[in-house]
Short mmCIF file of C-alpha atoms and ligand atoms in Angstrom, two decimals:
data_model
loop_
_atom_site.label_atom_id
_atom_site.label_comp_id
_atom_site.label_asym_id
_atom_site.label_seq_id
_atom_site.Cartn_x
_atom_site.Cartn_y
_atom_site.Cartn_z
CA MET V 5 113.06 -40.67 -212.31
CA GLN V 6 116.87 -40.83 -210.45
CA VAL V 7 119.35 -39.91 -213.31
CA LYS V 8 123.07 -40.70 -212.56
CA PHE V 9 125.48 -38.59 -214.11
CA LEU V 10 127.98 -41.22 -213.76
CA ASP V 11 126.32 -44.89 -212.82
CA LEU V 12 130.44 -46.55 -212.62
CA GLN V 13 128.15 -49.44 -210.94
CA LYS V 14 126.14 -50.11 -214.27
CA ILE V 15 129.15 -50.03 -216.65
CA THR V 16 130.93 -52.72 -214.21
CA ALA V 17 128.55 -55.02 -214.70
CA LYS V 18 127.99 -54.54 -218.70
CA TYR V 19 131.13 -56.87 -218.45
CA ALA V 20 131.08 -58.19 -215.06
CA ASP V 21 132.75 -62.24 -215.69
CA LYS V 22 135.14 -60.69 -217.55
CA MET V 23 136.09 -58.53 -215.17
CA HIS V 24 136.09 -61.34 -212.47
CA GLU V 25 138.15 -63.65 -214.68
CA ALA V 26 140.28 -60.79 -214.86
CA VAL V 27 141.13 -60.41 -211.76
CA LEU V 28 141.22 -64.13 -210.62
CA ARG V 29 143.72 -64.61 -213.43
CA VAL V 30 146.03 -62.03 -211.75
CA VAL V 31 145.68 -62.53 -207.78
CA ASP V 32 146.39 -66.72 -208.66
CA SER V 33 149.32 -65.81 -211.18
CA GLY V 34 151.65 -64.96 -207.61
CA TRP V 35 152.77 -61.61 -210.50
CA TYR V 36 151.37 -58.32 -209.32
CA LEU V 37 153.82 -55.83 -211.54
CA GLN V 38 155.65 -55.56 -214.36
CA GLY V 39 154.12 -58.82 -216.25
CA HIS V 40 152.17 -60.36 -219.39
CA GLU V 41 149.05 -57.72 -218.23
CA ASN V 42 151.47 -54.70 -218.90
CA GLU V 43 153.03 -55.85 -221.72
CA ARG V 44 149.63 -56.77 -223.41
CA PHE V 45 147.69 -53.52 -222.36
CA GLU V 46 150.76 -52.32 -223.63
CA GLU V 47 150.89 -54.31 -227.02
CA ASN V 48 146.64 -53.42 -227.72
CA TYR V 49 146.49 -49.88 -226.06
CA ALA V 50 149.16 -49.08 -228.70
CA LYS V 51 147.41 -50.60 -231.65
CA TYR V 52 144.21 -49.19 -230.52
CA ILE V 53 145.58 -45.43 -230.54
CA GLY V 54 148.06 -46.08 -233.42
CA SER V 55 150.95 -45.21 -232.11
CA LYS V 56 154.21 -47.33 -232.24
CA HIS V 57 155.21 -47.49 -227.86
CA ALA V 58 152.71 -47.64 -224.45
CA ILE V 59 154.21 -47.14 -221.54
CA GLY V 60 152.07 -47.95 -218.56
CA CYS V 61 152.20 -45.57 -215.37
CA ALA V 62 150.27 -44.73 -212.00
CA ASN V 63 148.41 -42.08 -213.37
CA GLY V 64 147.04 -39.34 -215.91
CA LEU V 65 149.20 -36.51 -214.00
CA ASP V 66 152.47 -39.08 -213.92
CA ALA V 67 152.22 -39.59 -217.58
CA LEU V 68 151.86 -35.83 -218.55
CA ILE V 69 154.65 -35.98 -215.48
CA TRP V 70 156.64 -38.19 -217.15
CA ILE V 71 156.33 -36.09 -221.06
CA PHE V 72 157.66 -33.23 -220.11
CA ARG V 73 160.73 -35.37 -217.84
CA ALA V 74 161.97 -37.14 -220.30
CA TYR V 75 162.38 -33.97 -223.45
CA ILE V 76 164.21 -32.25 -219.90
CA GLU V 77 166.30 -35.42 -219.68
CA MET V 78 166.56 -35.71 -223.05
CA GLY V 79 167.82 -32.23 -223.44
CA VAL V 80 164.87 -31.06 -225.26
CA MET V 81 163.96 -28.40 -223.03
CA GLN V 82 164.94 -27.13 -219.76
CA PRO V 83 163.16 -25.66 -216.55
CA GLY V 84 162.18 -21.46 -217.03
CA ASP V 85 161.28 -22.91 -220.88
CA GLU V 86 157.75 -22.24 -222.15
CA VAL V 87 154.78 -24.42 -222.56
CA ILE V 88 151.54 -23.40 -224.86
CA VAL V 89 148.58 -24.71 -223.26
CA PRO V 90 144.61 -24.12 -223.12
CA ALA V 91 143.20 -21.57 -220.23
CA ASN V 92 140.32 -23.87 -219.34
CA THR V 93 142.15 -27.15 -219.62
CA TYR V 94 141.72 -29.66 -216.07
CA ILE V 95 144.48 -28.67 -214.24
CA ALA V 96 146.26 -32.21 -214.33
CA THR V 97 148.07 -30.20 -217.71
CA ILE V 98 148.63 -27.25 -215.88
CA LEU V 99 150.25 -29.07 -212.53
CA ALA V 100 152.71 -31.77 -215.09
CA ILE V 101 154.30 -28.67 -216.60
CA THR V 102 154.82 -26.26 -213.24
CA GLU V 103 156.27 -29.74 -211.60
CA ASN V 104 158.66 -29.70 -214.36
CA GLY V 105 159.93 -25.78 -213.85
CA LEU V 106 158.97 -25.21 -217.33
CA LYS V 107 156.24 -22.44 -217.83
CA PRO V 108 152.56 -22.63 -218.83
CA VAL V 109 151.85 -19.36 -221.31
CA LEU V 110 147.39 -19.53 -220.81
CA VAL V 111 146.35 -19.02 -224.90
CA GLU V 112 142.27 -18.85 -224.18
CA PRO V 113 139.78 -20.97 -226.30
CA LYS V 114 137.46 -20.88 -228.39
CA LEU V 115 133.96 -20.04 -226.72
CA SER V 116 132.38 -21.89 -229.72
CA THR V 117 134.20 -25.41 -229.16
CA TYR V 118 135.98 -25.07 -225.85
CA GLN V 119 138.93 -26.30 -227.58
CA ILE V 120 142.48 -24.15 -227.69
CA ASP V 121 141.84 -21.39 -230.00
CA ASP V 122 144.70 -22.33 -232.99
CA ASP V 123 144.58 -17.91 -233.66
CA LEU V 124 145.72 -17.39 -230.64
CA ILE V 125 148.54 -19.62 -230.49
CA GLU V 126 151.07 -17.95 -232.82
CA GLN V 127 151.35 -14.59 -230.61
CA ALA V 128 152.40 -16.78 -227.97
CA ILE V 129 155.00 -17.91 -229.38
CA THR V 130 158.23 -16.69 -227.21
CA PRO V 131 162.31 -17.77 -227.90
CA ARG V 132 161.79 -20.10 -225.07
CA THR V 133 158.40 -21.52 -226.04
CA LYS V 134 158.95 -25.62 -226.70
CA ALA V 135 155.55 -27.16 -226.75
CA ILE V 136 152.32 -26.65 -227.53
CA CYS V 137 149.90 -29.07 -225.23
CA ILE V 138 146.78 -29.53 -226.53
CA VAL V 139 143.82 -31.15 -224.20
CA HIS V 140 140.92 -32.66 -225.72
CA LEU V 141 138.57 -31.44 -223.77
CA TYR V 142 135.04 -33.22 -222.98
CA GLY V 143 136.29 -36.31 -225.67
CA GLN V 144 136.39 -33.28 -228.63
CA CYS V 145 139.27 -33.45 -231.09
CA ALA V 146 141.90 -30.01 -230.47
CA TYR V 147 144.55 -30.94 -232.87
CA THR V 148 144.08 -28.66 -236.33
CA ASP V 149 146.13 -28.81 -239.13
CA LYS V 150 146.75 -24.66 -238.13
CA ILE V 151 148.28 -26.27 -234.84
CA GLY V 152 150.69 -28.88 -236.70
CA GLU V 153 151.63 -26.20 -239.16
CA LEU V 154 152.94 -24.45 -236.15
CA CYS V 155 154.89 -27.72 -234.01
CA GLN V 156 156.88 -27.49 -237.90
CA LYS V 157 157.44 -24.46 -238.27
CA TYR V 158 158.81 -23.20 -234.78
CA ASN V 159 160.31 -26.68 -234.60
CA LEU V 160 157.80 -27.64 -231.15
CA LYS V 161 156.87 -30.44 -229.78
CA LEU V 162 153.20 -31.37 -230.17
CA VAL V 163 152.07 -33.00 -226.51
CA GLU V 164 148.39 -34.04 -226.43
CA ASP V 165 146.52 -34.34 -222.91
CA ASN V 166 144.16 -37.63 -224.25
CA ALA V 167 143.13 -38.18 -220.79
CA GLN V 168 138.93 -37.25 -222.00
CA ALA V 169 139.50 -38.84 -224.94
CA HIS V 170 139.59 -42.19 -225.41
CA GLY V 171 138.35 -42.62 -228.63
CA CYS V 172 138.01 -40.01 -230.31
CA LEU V 173 139.49 -39.72 -234.31
CA TYR V 174 141.06 -37.03 -236.26
CA LYS V 175 140.46 -37.63 -239.52
CA GLY V 176 140.12 -41.68 -239.63
CA ARG V 177 143.51 -41.05 -236.58
CA LYS V 178 143.29 -41.50 -233.05
CA THR V 179 143.63 -38.63 -230.98
CA GLY V 180 147.14 -39.59 -228.67
CA SER V 181 149.10 -40.73 -232.16
CA LEU V 182 148.62 -36.55 -233.47
CA GLY V 183 151.50 -35.34 -231.59
CA ASP V 184 155.24 -36.52 -230.34
CA ALA V 185 153.64 -37.59 -227.50
CA ALA V 186 150.02 -38.23 -224.82
CA GLY V 187 149.31 -38.66 -221.98
CA HIS V 188 146.09 -41.04 -220.96
CA SER V 189 144.96 -41.32 -217.69
CA PHE V 190 142.39 -44.44 -217.42
CA TYR V 191 140.55 -42.46 -213.49
CA PRO V 192 138.04 -44.70 -213.00
CA GLY V 193 134.77 -41.80 -214.73
CA LYS V 194 136.86 -41.42 -217.92
CA ASN V 195 136.26 -43.12 -221.10
CA LEU V 196 138.18 -45.99 -220.50
CA GLY V 197 138.75 -46.52 -216.86
CA ALA V 198 140.58 -48.52 -214.85
CA PHE V 199 139.07 -49.79 -211.13
CA GLY V 200 141.62 -46.93 -209.10
CA ASP V 201 144.42 -44.45 -210.88
CA ALA V 202 146.36 -45.53 -213.74
CA GLY V 203 147.27 -43.57 -216.97
CA ALA V 204 149.62 -44.32 -219.77
CA VAL V 205 152.16 -42.53 -222.18
CA THR V 206 151.87 -43.42 -226.32
CA THR V 207 154.61 -41.63 -228.45
CA ASP V 208 156.52 -43.11 -232.41
CA ASP V 209 159.49 -41.75 -230.26
CA ASP V 210 161.86 -44.82 -228.98
CA GLU V 211 163.95 -42.63 -226.16
CA LEU V 212 160.92 -40.43 -225.58
CA ALA V 213 159.52 -44.34 -224.94
CA ALA V 214 162.66 -45.36 -223.01
CA THR V 215 163.05 -42.77 -220.49
CA VAL V 216 159.20 -42.16 -219.19
CA ARG V 217 159.39 -46.10 -219.12
CA ALA V 218 162.62 -45.55 -216.91
CA LEU V 219 161.19 -42.25 -214.88
CA ALA V 220 158.32 -44.31 -213.93
CA ASN V 221 160.18 -46.80 -212.40
CA TYR V 222 162.73 -45.33 -210.01
CA GLY V 223 164.67 -43.90 -213.48
CA SER V 224 165.87 -47.76 -214.05
CA GLN V 225 166.22 -49.29 -216.81
CA LYS V 226 168.42 -52.12 -215.13
CA LYS V 227 167.03 -53.46 -212.24
CA TYR V 228 169.39 -51.57 -209.24
CA VAL V 229 170.85 -49.04 -211.58
CA PHE V 230 169.62 -45.90 -211.50
CA LYS V 231 169.52 -43.01 -214.66
CA TYR V 232 167.83 -40.75 -212.92
CA THR V 233 165.91 -40.04 -210.29
CA GLY V 234 162.93 -41.33 -210.69
CA ARG V 235 159.88 -42.24 -208.83
CA ASN V 236 157.57 -45.09 -208.42
CA SER V 237 154.73 -44.52 -210.37
CA ARG V 238 153.73 -47.74 -212.23
CA LEU V 239 150.56 -49.78 -213.78
CA ASP V 240 149.60 -52.61 -211.69
CA GLU V 241 148.53 -55.98 -213.37
CA ILE V 242 145.32 -55.77 -211.59
CA GLN V 243 144.08 -52.61 -213.40
CA ALA V 244 146.61 -53.79 -216.94
CA ALA V 245 143.70 -57.08 -216.69
CA ILE V 246 140.60 -54.70 -216.02
CA LEU V 247 142.34 -52.24 -219.09
CA ASP V 248 143.17 -54.39 -221.47
CA VAL V 249 138.55 -56.68 -220.89
CA LYS V 250 137.33 -52.61 -221.44
CA LEU V 251 139.68 -51.84 -224.05
CA ALA V 252 137.81 -54.71 -226.41
CA ASN V 253 134.62 -52.67 -226.33
CA LEU V 254 135.66 -49.21 -226.13
CA ASP V 255 134.59 -48.12 -229.77
CA GLU V 256 131.35 -49.51 -229.11
CA ASP V 257 130.64 -47.39 -225.18
CA VAL V 258 131.51 -44.46 -227.71
CA ALA V 259 129.64 -45.28 -230.19
CA LEU V 260 126.84 -45.70 -227.59
CA ARG V 261 127.81 -41.86 -225.95
CA GLN V 262 127.58 -40.46 -229.15
CA GLU V 263 124.40 -41.60 -230.25
CA VAL V 264 123.24 -40.00 -226.47
CA ALA V 265 124.75 -37.19 -227.60
CA LYS V 266 123.13 -36.57 -230.64
CA ARG V 267 119.96 -37.18 -228.84
CA TYR V 268 120.44 -34.51 -226.64
CA CYS V 269 121.82 -31.82 -229.97
CA SER V 270 119.25 -32.79 -231.81
CA GLU V 271 116.09 -32.94 -228.89
CA ILE V 272 116.91 -29.96 -226.02
CA THR V 273 115.43 -26.86 -228.23
CA ASN V 274 115.28 -24.72 -225.09
CA PRO V 275 116.59 -21.29 -226.13
CA LYS V 276 118.00 -20.78 -222.73
CA ILE V 277 120.57 -23.80 -222.96
CA ILE V 278 123.16 -23.45 -225.71
CA LEU V 279 124.58 -26.73 -226.77
CA PRO V 280 127.88 -27.63 -228.45
CA GLN V 281 128.49 -27.83 -232.19
CA ILE V 282 129.31 -30.46 -233.05
CA ALA V 283 131.29 -30.07 -236.76
CA ASP V 284 132.79 -34.01 -236.96
CA TRP V 285 130.76 -36.57 -234.62
CA LYS V 286 134.21 -38.60 -234.96
CA ALA V 287 135.62 -35.79 -233.51
CA HIS V 288 133.89 -36.02 -230.59
CA ALA V 289 134.10 -39.06 -228.32
CA PHE V 290 132.08 -37.28 -225.18
CA HIS V 291 133.46 -38.32 -222.10
CA LEU V 292 130.80 -35.15 -220.68
CA PHE V 293 128.57 -33.80 -222.65
CA PRO V 294 128.92 -29.83 -222.17
CA ILE V 295 126.07 -27.24 -222.36
CA ARG V 296 126.07 -23.98 -221.47
CA CYS V 297 123.33 -21.48 -219.89
CA ALA V 298 123.64 -17.43 -218.24
CA GLU V 299 122.09 -19.01 -214.87
CA ARG V 300 123.84 -22.42 -215.02
CA ASP V 301 123.50 -22.30 -211.19
CA ARG V 302 119.74 -22.19 -211.19
CA LEU V 303 119.59 -24.92 -214.00
CA GLN V 304 121.40 -26.81 -211.89
CA GLN V 305 119.54 -26.91 -208.64
CA TYR V 306 116.00 -26.56 -210.86
CA LEU V 307 117.63 -29.98 -212.60
CA SER V 308 118.83 -31.63 -209.24
CA GLU V 309 115.25 -31.09 -208.04
CA ASN V 310 113.80 -33.42 -210.26
CA GLY V 311 116.30 -36.30 -210.02
CA ILE V 312 119.18 -35.62 -212.24
CA GLN V 313 122.74 -34.87 -211.51
CA THR V 314 124.67 -32.39 -213.31
CA ILE V 315 128.33 -31.34 -212.85
CA ILE V 316 130.22 -28.21 -213.41
CA HIS V 317 134.09 -28.74 -215.27
CA TYR V 318 135.63 -26.72 -213.68
CA PRO V 319 134.02 -23.75 -211.04
CA ILE V 320 137.26 -22.41 -211.12
CA ALA V 321 139.40 -21.45 -213.90
CA PRO V 322 144.10 -22.59 -213.43
CA HIS V 323 145.02 -19.07 -213.31
CA GLN V 324 142.34 -18.29 -210.53
CA GLN V 325 143.10 -20.92 -208.15
CA GLU V 326 144.66 -20.85 -205.05
CA CYS V 327 147.84 -22.54 -205.94
CA TYR V 328 148.54 -20.16 -209.38
CA LYS V 329 148.83 -17.01 -206.97
CA GLU V 330 151.64 -15.28 -210.21
CA MET V 331 148.29 -15.92 -212.33
CA ASN V 332 145.48 -14.83 -209.97
CA ASP V 333 145.87 -11.06 -211.88
CA MET V 334 145.61 -12.34 -215.69
CA SER V 335 141.95 -11.93 -217.44
CA LEU V 336 140.74 -14.25 -220.05
CA PRO V 337 137.20 -13.80 -220.43
CA ILE V 338 136.18 -16.28 -222.88
CA THR V 339 138.71 -19.04 -220.13
CA GLU V 340 135.83 -17.21 -216.84
CA GLN V 341 132.74 -16.83 -219.13
CA ILE V 342 133.19 -21.29 -219.15
CA HIS V 343 133.70 -21.84 -216.18
CA ASN V 344 131.08 -19.52 -215.08
CA GLU V 345 128.21 -20.87 -217.48
CA GLU V 346 129.28 -24.58 -218.48
CA LEU V 347 127.73 -27.52 -217.10
CA SER V 348 127.90 -31.05 -217.11
CA LEU V 349 124.37 -33.39 -218.54
CA PRO V 350 125.20 -36.84 -217.94
CA ILE V 351 126.51 -38.95 -219.82
CA SER V 352 127.46 -42.67 -220.26
CA PRO V 353 127.41 -46.27 -222.39
CA VAL V 354 124.90 -47.19 -219.65
CA MET V 355 122.37 -44.41 -220.07
CA THR V 356 118.58 -45.98 -221.19
CA ALA V 357 116.49 -43.89 -223.67
CA GLU V 358 114.03 -43.60 -221.10
CA GLU V 359 117.12 -41.36 -219.06
CA VAL V 360 117.82 -39.52 -221.77
CA GLU V 361 114.40 -38.61 -223.37
CA TYR V 362 113.58 -37.18 -218.72
CA VAL V 363 116.54 -35.77 -219.08
CA ILE V 364 115.80 -33.76 -222.00
CA GLU V 365 111.97 -33.30 -221.26
CA THR V 366 113.39 -31.60 -217.73
CA ILE V 367 115.61 -29.43 -219.20
CA ASN V 368 113.13 -27.90 -222.11
CA LYS V 369 110.46 -27.71 -219.53
CA PHE V 370 113.22 -25.08 -217.37
CA LYS V 371 111.40 -21.82 -217.62
C1 LIG J 680 141.48 -36.63 -215.64
C2 LIG J 680 142.10 -35.61 -216.23
C3 LIG J 680 143.56 -35.80 -216.18
C4 LIG J 680 144.64 -36.55 -214.87
O1 LIG J 680 144.44 -37.84 -215.00
P1 LIG J 680 144.74 -38.54 -213.58
O2 LIG J 680 144.50 -39.99 -213.84
O3 LIG J 680 143.36 -38.27 -212.52
O4 LIG J 680 145.94 -38.26 -213.08
C5 LIG J 680 144.64 -34.67 -217.13
N1 LIG J 680 144.07 -34.15 -217.27
C6 LIG J 680 142.59 -34.02 -217.87
C7 LIG J 680 142.05 -33.03 -219.04
C8 LIG J 680 141.96 -34.32 -217.09
O5 LIG J 680 140.29 -34.43 -217.49
#
């Protein structure tokens, strides 16, 4: 049996008729940017997340870049200010910070959850700290009440990187509505994926929303009048139409991911495998299903030989990347251990029971 890591063709096939209708509607409309499809999707997405505003933009990295840039334009932050961020995040979170001349302050995650260790945040706060950027990595909620209290106590902005966590809940609220602003990615492989690049910012803050909207549209609020030196980072009408179709089924798709995860958690019994610890099933949207194994590379090879595709998230930690030479000497043992041991198993709303069964059986036979 062959099990793909993520069968996007099958995911799309599930919505084929509605997708074709949506794309054709845009094609026939003669209106391809900043139109009704954007308006509708932004309204529906804001409602879904539970925030006042959603602003579509070109991709998830830009969404995060625009949030920090808007805070700079608003005078809330200045280049050189510090942003606390989990050390084991995907590089985009850190790029959004450095792109704006802000300084990322890397904090180790907890080995049990892979989320930022809230016991280590306070000691990383300095007079220049202006924000905590949490990342709901792998789809699991990173927010804790303690993080909320620290933001209050030190007057810090709370920015959420929700690129991997569409559909994740914290005490009944969607991630992406828990902080001051959130960046979302609709990269095709994400829980809510477009047919190309797409992203959004959500926030309740009117000024931030207006600034982000302008920045992503050349810095303009009025045609041919430029308030900021922005860029062209707009969401196009076809992507908005596609996303709106998928949004209607997002909760159902996340529930199907959670079903796969529940089976993995209860039926993978090989002592060589460390399963993710789940305190609250609703607080994990299972964009990925990360396991750890001391012999990770041998396990991946074995699974591959048995037809099971897996991916490492991620093989090299951000502080060890060539682009961040100034961080290369840092020692972040928990982050490094995760990068050495993590392996993501296939998970999606379209996996069959037989495929799940086969992955479980094959892993349990790993010696
Ligand atoms: C995918 C991702 C991003 C960036 O999104 P793009 O749409 O690919 O630019 C940012 N942060 C995290 C955690 C991601 O997984």
